[in-house]
Coordinates of C-alpha atoms and ligand atoms in Angstrom, one line a residue:
M152 CA -5.4 23.9 1.7
N153 CA -4.1 21.0 -0.3
Y154 CA -0.5 21.6 -1.3
S155 CA 1.3 19.8 -4.1
L156 CA 4.4 18.0 -3.0
I157 CA 6.5 20.3 -5.1
E158 CA 5.1 23.5 -3.5
K159 CA 5.7 22.0 -0.1
Y160 CA 9.3 21.1 -0.8
F161 CA 10.0 23.6 -3.5
Q162 CA 13.5 24.5 -2.2
Y163 CA 14.6 20.9 -2.3
L164 CA 13.4 20.1 -5.8
P165 CA 14.6 20.8 -9.3
I166 CA 11.5 22.6 -10.6
K167 CA 12.2 26.3 -11.5
H168 CA 8.8 27.8 -11.9
E169 CA 5.7 27.1 -9.9
K170 CA 3.6 27.6 -13.1
N171 CA 5.0 24.4 -14.5
I172 CA 3.9 22.2 -11.5
V173 CA 1.8 19.3 -12.6
S174 CA 0.1 17.9 -9.5
L175 CA -2.7 15.6 -8.4
V176 CA -2.0 16.6 -4.7
E177 CA 0.4 13.8 -3.9
G178 CA 2.5 13.0 -0.8
N179 CA 1.7 13.8 2.8
T180 CA 0.8 10.1 3.3
P181 CA -0.1 8.6 6.7
L182 CA 2.6 7.2 9.0
V183 CA 0.7 4.6 11.0
E184 CA 2.1 2.8 14.1
L185 CA 1.5 -0.9 13.8
T186 CA 0.7 -1.5 17.4
S187 CA -1.4 -4.8 17.0
L188 CA 1.3 -6.3 14.8
M189 CA 4.0 -5.4 17.2
S190 CA 2.2 -6.8 20.2
L191 CA 3.0 -10.2 18.5
F192 CA 6.6 -9.3 19.3
N193 CA 5.9 -8.2 22.9
N194 CA 6.1 -4.6 21.8
Q195 CA 9.9 -4.8 21.7
Y196 CA 10.0 -2.6 18.6
R197 CA 8.2 0.5 17.4
V198 CA 7.1 -0.1 13.8
F199 CA 5.4 2.4 11.5
A200 CA 4.0 1.9 8.1
K201 CA 4.4 4.7 5.6
I202 CA 1.2 4.1 3.5
E203 CA 2.1 5.2 0.0
G204 CA -1.1 3.6 -1.4
F205 CA -2.8 6.8 -0.3
N206 CA -1.2 8.7 -3.2
P207 CA -3.5 9.8 -6.1
T208 CA -2.9 6.8 -8.3
G209 CA -2.4 4.4 -5.4
S210 CA 1.4 4.1 -5.2
F211 CA 4.6 5.9 -4.3
K212 CA 5.3 6.5 -7.9
D213 CA 3.3 9.7 -7.8
R214 CA 5.9 11.5 -5.7
G215 CA 8.5 11.0 -8.4
M216 CA 6.1 11.5 -11.3
T217 CA 4.9 14.9 -10.3
V218 CA 8.5 16.1 -10.4
A219 CA 9.4 14.2 -13.6
I220 CA 6.3 15.4 -15.5
S221 CA 6.6 19.0 -14.2
Q222 CA 10.2 19.0 -15.4
A223 CA 9.2 17.6 -18.7
K224 CA 6.7 20.4 -19.0
E225 CA 9.4 22.9 -18.0
V226 CA 11.6 21.8 -21.0
G227 CA 8.6 21.7 -23.4
A228 CA 8.2 17.9 -23.8
K229 CA 5.1 16.9 -25.6
A230 CA 5.3 13.1 -24.9
I231 CA 6.6 10.8 -22.3
I232 CA 7.5 7.1 -22.2
C233 CA 8.2 4.5 -19.5
A234 CA 8.6 0.7 -19.0
S235 CA 6.6 -0.6 -16.2
T236 CA 5.5 -3.5 -14.0
G237 CA 2.2 -1.6 -13.5
N238 CA 2.4 1.2 -11.0
T239 CA 4.7 3.5 -13.0
S240 CA 2.5 3.2 -16.0
A241 CA -0.6 4.2 -14.1
S242 CA 1.2 7.1 -12.5
A243 CA 2.9 8.3 -15.7
A244 CA -0.5 8.1 -17.6
A245 CA -2.3 10.1 -14.9
Y246 CA 0.2 12.9 -14.7
A247 CA 0.6 13.0 -18.5
A248 CA -3.2 13.4 -18.8
K249 CA -3.1 16.3 -16.4
A250 CA -0.2 17.9 -18.3
K251 CA -1.9 17.2 -21.7
M252 CA 1.1 15.1 -22.9
K253 CA 1.0 11.9 -24.8
A254 CA 2.0 8.9 -22.7
F255 CA 3.5 5.7 -24.1
V256 CA 3.9 2.7 -21.7
L257 CA 5.7 -0.5 -22.4
L258 CA 4.5 -3.5 -20.4
P259 CA 5.5 -7.1 -20.1
S260 CA 2.6 -9.0 -21.7
G261 CA 0.3 -10.8 -19.2
K262 CA 2.3 -9.8 -16.2
I263 CA 0.5 -6.6 -15.1
A264 CA -2.1 -6.7 -12.3
H265 CA -5.5 -5.8 -13.8
G266 CA -6.1 -2.8 -11.6
K267 CA -3.0 -1.1 -12.8
L268 CA -3.6 -1.9 -16.4
A269 CA -7.2 -0.5 -16.0
Q270 CA -5.7 2.8 -14.7
A271 CA -3.3 3.2 -17.6
I272 CA -6.2 2.6 -20.0
M273 CA -8.5 5.0 -18.3
Y274 CA -5.9 7.8 -18.1
G275 CA -5.6 7.4 -21.9
A276 CA -2.0 6.1 -22.2
E277 CA -0.9 4.4 -25.4
I278 CA -0.3 0.9 -24.1
I279 CA 2.3 -1.4 -25.8
Q280 CA 2.6 -4.9 -24.5
I281 CA 5.8 -6.9 -25.4
E282 CA 6.6 -10.5 -25.3
G283 CA 9.4 -10.0 -22.8
N284 CA 9.9 -9.0 -19.2
F285 CA 10.3 -5.6 -17.5
D286 CA 14.0 -5.6 -18.1
D287 CA 13.5 -6.0 -21.8
A288 CA 11.0 -3.2 -21.8
M289 CA 13.4 -1.0 -19.9
T290 CA 16.2 -1.6 -22.4
L291 CA 13.8 -0.6 -25.2
V292 CA 12.5 2.6 -23.7
K293 CA 16.0 3.8 -22.8
A294 CA 17.1 3.4 -26.4
L295 CA 13.9 4.8 -27.9
S296 CA 13.9 7.9 -25.7
Q297 CA 17.5 8.6 -27.0
K298 CA 16.3 8.6 -30.6
L299 CA 12.9 10.3 -30.4
P300 CA 11.6 13.5 -28.8
I301 CA 10.0 11.6 -25.9
A302 CA 11.0 12.1 -22.3
L303 CA 11.8 9.0 -20.3
V304 CA 10.1 9.0 -16.9
N305 CA 11.4 5.8 -15.4
S306 CA 13.4 6.1 -12.2
V307 CA 16.7 6.4 -14.3
N308 CA 15.3 10.0 -14.7
P309 CA 16.9 11.7 -11.6
H310 CA 13.8 13.9 -11.2
R311 CA 11.9 10.8 -10.2
L312 CA 14.3 10.1 -7.3
A313 CA 14.2 13.8 -6.3
G314 CA 10.4 13.6 -5.9
Q315 CA 10.6 10.2 -4.1
K316 CA 13.1 11.4 -1.5
T317 CA 10.4 13.6 0.0
A318 CA 8.9 10.6 1.7
A319 CA 12.0 10.5 4.0
F320 CA 11.5 14.2 4.7
E321 CA 7.9 13.6 5.8
I322 CA 9.0 10.7 8.1
I323 CA 11.6 12.9 9.8
E324 CA 9.0 15.7 10.2
T325 CA 6.4 13.3 11.7
L326 CA 8.8 11.4 14.1
A327 CA 10.9 14.5 14.7
E328 CA 13.9 12.2 13.9
A329 CA 14.9 9.5 11.4
P330 CA 14.0 5.9 12.4
D331 CA 16.7 3.4 13.3
Y332 CA 15.8 1.2 10.3
H333 CA 13.9 1.7 7.1
A334 CA 12.5 -1.3 5.3
L335 CA 11.6 -1.3 1.6
P336 CA 10.8 -3.5 -1.3
V337 CA 13.5 -3.4 -4.0
G338 CA 12.7 -3.8 -7.7
N339 CA 14.4 -1.4 -10.0
A340 CA 16.0 0.0 -6.9
G341 CA 15.1 3.7 -7.4
N342 CA 13.0 4.0 -4.2
I343 CA 15.6 2.8 -1.7
S344 CA 18.1 5.1 -3.4
A345 CA 15.7 8.0 -3.2
Y346 CA 14.9 7.5 0.5
W347 CA 18.6 7.3 1.3
M348 CA 19.1 10.6 -0.6
G349 CA 16.3 12.2 1.4
Y350 CA 17.5 11.0 4.8
K351 CA 21.1 12.2 4.0
E352 CA 19.9 15.6 2.9
F353 CA 17.9 16.3 6.1
F354 CA 20.7 14.9 8.2
C355 CA 23.2 17.3 6.6
L356 CA 20.6 20.1 7.2
K357 CA 20.5 19.0 10.9
K358 CA 16.8 18.2 10.7
S359 CA 17.7 14.7 12.0
K360 CA 20.5 13.6 14.3
K361 CA 20.8 10.1 12.9
L362 CA 20.6 8.1 9.7
P363 CA 18.6 4.9 9.4
K364 CA 20.0 1.5 8.3
M365 CA 18.4 0.8 5.0
L366 CA 16.9 -2.7 4.5
G367 CA 16.1 -3.7 1.0
Y368 CA 14.0 -6.8 0.4
Q369 CA 13.7 -8.7 -2.8
A370 CA 11.5 -11.7 -3.8
E371 CA 13.5 -15.0 -3.8
G372 CA 13.0 -15.5 -7.5
A373 CA 13.9 -11.9 -8.4
A374 CA 16.8 -11.2 -6.1
P375 CA 19.8 -9.8 -8.1
F376 CA 21.2 -8.0 -5.1
I377 CA 21.4 -11.3 -3.2
H378 CA 23.1 -13.1 -6.0
N379 CA 25.2 -10.0 -6.8
K380 CA 24.4 -10.2 -10.5
P381 CA 21.4 -9.6 -12.8
I382 CA 18.8 -12.4 -13.0
A383 CA 17.8 -13.3 -16.6
T384 CA 14.3 -14.7 -15.8
P385 CA 13.0 -13.2 -12.6
E386 CA 9.9 -14.8 -11.1
T387 CA 7.6 -13.9 -8.3
L388 CA 3.9 -13.4 -7.6
A389 CA 4.8 -9.9 -6.5
T390 CA 4.7 -8.7 -10.1
A391 CA 5.6 -5.1 -9.2
I392 CA 9.1 -6.2 -8.2
R393 CA 9.6 -8.9 -10.8
I394 CA 12.8 -7.3 -12.0
G395 CA 16.1 -8.9 -12.7
N396 CA 18.3 -6.0 -13.8
P397 CA 17.8 -3.1 -11.4
Q398 CA 18.7 0.3 -13.0
S399 CA 19.8 2.0 -9.8
W400 CA 22.3 -0.7 -8.9
E401 CA 25.1 1.5 -7.6
L402 CA 22.9 3.9 -5.8
A403 CA 21.0 1.1 -4.0
Q404 CA 24.3 -0.5 -3.0
Q405 CA 25.4 2.8 -1.5
A406 CA 22.1 3.0 0.4
A407 CA 22.1 -0.5 1.8
I408 CA 25.9 -0.9 2.4
G409 CA 26.6 2.8 3.1
S410 CA 23.9 2.9 5.8
A411 CA 25.2 -0.3 7.4
G412 CA 21.9 -1.9 6.3
W413 CA 21.5 -4.9 4.0
F414 CA 19.6 -6.7 1.3
A415 CA 17.7 -9.9 2.0
S416 CA 15.4 -12.2 0.0
I417 CA 11.9 -13.3 0.9
S418 CA 9.8 -16.2 -0.4
D419 CA 6.4 -15.6 -2.1
E420 CA 4.8 -17.6 0.7
E421 CA 6.2 -15.2 3.4
I422 CA 5.0 -12.2 1.3
L423 CA 1.5 -13.5 1.2
T424 CA 1.5 -14.3 4.9
A425 CA 2.6 -10.8 5.8
Q426 CA 0.1 -9.2 3.4
R427 CA -2.7 -11.2 5.0
L428 CA -1.6 -10.5 8.6
L429 CA -1.3 -6.8 8.0
A430 CA -4.8 -6.7 6.6
R431 CA -6.3 -8.9 9.4
V432 CA -4.6 -7.3 12.4
E433 CA -4.1 -3.7 11.3
G434 CA -6.8 -3.2 8.7
I435 CA -4.2 -2.1 6.1
F436 CA -4.4 -3.7 2.6
C437 CA -1.2 -3.3 0.6
E438 CA -0.1 -5.1 -2.5
P439 CA 2.2 -8.1 -2.4
A440 CA 5.3 -6.2 -3.4
S441 CA 4.7 -3.8 -0.5
A442 CA 4.1 -6.5 2.1
I443 CA 7.7 -7.7 1.5
S444 CA 8.8 -4.8 3.8
I445 CA 6.8 -6.4 6.7
A446 CA 7.8 -10.0 5.7
G447 CA 11.4 -9.0 5.6
L448 CA 11.3 -7.2 8.9
F449 CA 9.7 -10.2 10.6
K450 CA 12.4 -12.5 9.2
D451 CA 15.2 -10.2 10.4
I452 CA 13.6 -9.8 13.8
H453 CA 13.5 -13.6 14.1
L454 CA 17.1 -13.8 13.0
G455 CA 18.0 -11.4 15.8
K456 CA 19.3 -8.8 13.3
I457 CA 17.1 -5.9 14.5
E458 CA 18.1 -4.2 17.8
K459 CA 15.4 -4.4 20.5
G460 CA 13.8 -1.0 21.4
S461 CA 14.5 0.4 17.9
T462 CA 12.1 2.4 15.7
I463 CA 11.5 1.0 12.2
V464 CA 9.6 2.4 9.3
C465 CA 8.3 0.0 6.6
T466 CA 7.2 1.6 3.3
L467 CA 4.0 0.1 2.0
T468 CA 4.5 1.2 -1.6
G469 CA 1.1 0.4 -3.2
N470 CA -2.6 -0.1 -2.5
G471 CA -3.8 -3.7 -2.3
L472 CA -6.9 -3.1 -4.4
K473 CA -4.7 -2.6 -7.5
D474 CA -3.6 -6.2 -7.4
S475 CA -6.7 -8.1 -6.4
D476 CA -5.8 -10.9 -8.8
V477 CA -3.3 -12.4 -6.3
V478 CA -5.9 -12.3 -3.5
M479 CA -8.6 -13.9 -5.6
K480 CA -6.2 -16.6 -6.7
H481 CA -5.0 -17.5 -3.2
H482 CA -8.1 -16.9 -1.1
Q483 CA -11.0 -18.5 -3.1
H484 CA -11.6 -20.7 0.1
S485 CA -12.5 -17.5 2.0
I486 CA -15.9 -17.3 0.3
V487 CA -18.8 -19.6 1.1
T488 CA -21.8 -19.9 -1.1
L489 CA -25.1 -20.6 0.7
N490 CA -28.8 -20.8 -0.2
P491 CA -30.6 -17.5 0.3
Q492 CA -32.7 -18.8 3.2
A493 CA -32.7 -17.2 6.7
H494 CA -32.3 -20.6 8.6
V495 CA -29.3 -21.7 6.4
I496 CA -27.5 -18.4 6.9
Q497 CA -28.4 -18.3 10.6
N498 CA -27.0 -21.8 11.0
H499 CA -23.8 -20.7 9.4
L500 CA -23.5 -17.6 11.6
E501 CA -24.2 -19.6 14.8
K502 CA -21.4 -22.1 13.9
N503 CA -18.9 -19.3 13.2
I504 CA -19.8 -16.6 15.8
Ligands
LIG236 N1 6.6 -1.6 -4.8 C1 5.7 -1.3 -5.8 C2 4.3 -1.4 -5.5 C3 6.2 -1.1 -7.1 O1 5.4 -0.8 -8.0 C4 7.6 -1.0 -7.3 C5 8.2 -0.8 -8.6 C6 8.5 -1.3 -6.2 C7 7.9 -1.5 -4.9 C8 10.0 -1.3 -6.3 O2 10.4 0.0 -6.4 O3 11.6 -0.1 -8.5 O4 12.0 1.8 -7.0 O5 12.8 -0.5 -6.4 N2 7.5 -0.7 -9.6 C9 8.0 -0.3 -10.9 C10 6.8 -0.1 -11.9 C11 9.2 -0.9 -11.4 O6 7.1 -0.2 -13.1 O7 5.8 0.3 -11.5 P1 11.8 0.3 -7.1

């Protein structure tokens, strides 16, 4: 039986009536131990990846979207709106389609990975591109949803965070305990806040004896938490987290600082290296923004900031196939073109066996 995330965690979520549930059967994603990767560190750490790319639209956004759209249905909304760097728009469009609601998405022009844009198009969203960045789009949708009868489904909507906290529940249930550290990419800062809520909730219910240190990683060119102020023109190849003015600023501070964790920034080069390594040694293909959890963890292990013997969960927030643009741009050299003759190809194989 495939349960929707809301049915599974009904008592912890704000939906009142099961008949309003809008689900694509999300959540219950794999938690995979990265044994090959950790052998590079003499197995001094136990590291798990929570693979959120397994969600129906390929990212963690579906956990929050099932709750946000179900709640919108509960209050009779006919239309929803969001700003997005890509994944939120795909998720919002899919759940709105299922709920028979109109979806409007505001996107920074030319900065959305093609796979994500294709999803929003196919799910039938009304797509509005603006000559501005995500933060500009966010400011607009916040103002417009105040004026018009359109529900805002960005993570400033608390129902989104309520849905996303369930990933922490699943981790505690699988490991029978919270990890010692939890590493995440930070863009708009909703997800790190949601995990922290989830960990605290299960801790208070005595389902876990400890709380993890929350580690929030940002791209060097889009690192407002490191500079302790918004960034006017954020820049990174990890387009999903190309955000300069995170909406959940206070909540994310409480998560990182309140858990005795921290924020750190990672270069685009380090992100790409981690993304490639994860694919090559573990067979897991995540998008660049997601690989920052692994890149950040590596960096902090090298800096001696992670205690030996500890258990760490890294959330891989989105599926790599959605952002193939980055791969094709940086890995053209991985493809050879040969004449279609057996001896030519045999020669090549013999040299490379
Ligand atoms: N990873 C991916 C793949 C994302 O798409 C996002 C955010 C994040 C990490 C950061 O999560 O914002 O909760 O800190 N993407 C948003 C979007 C903003 O519009 O899809 P956050």
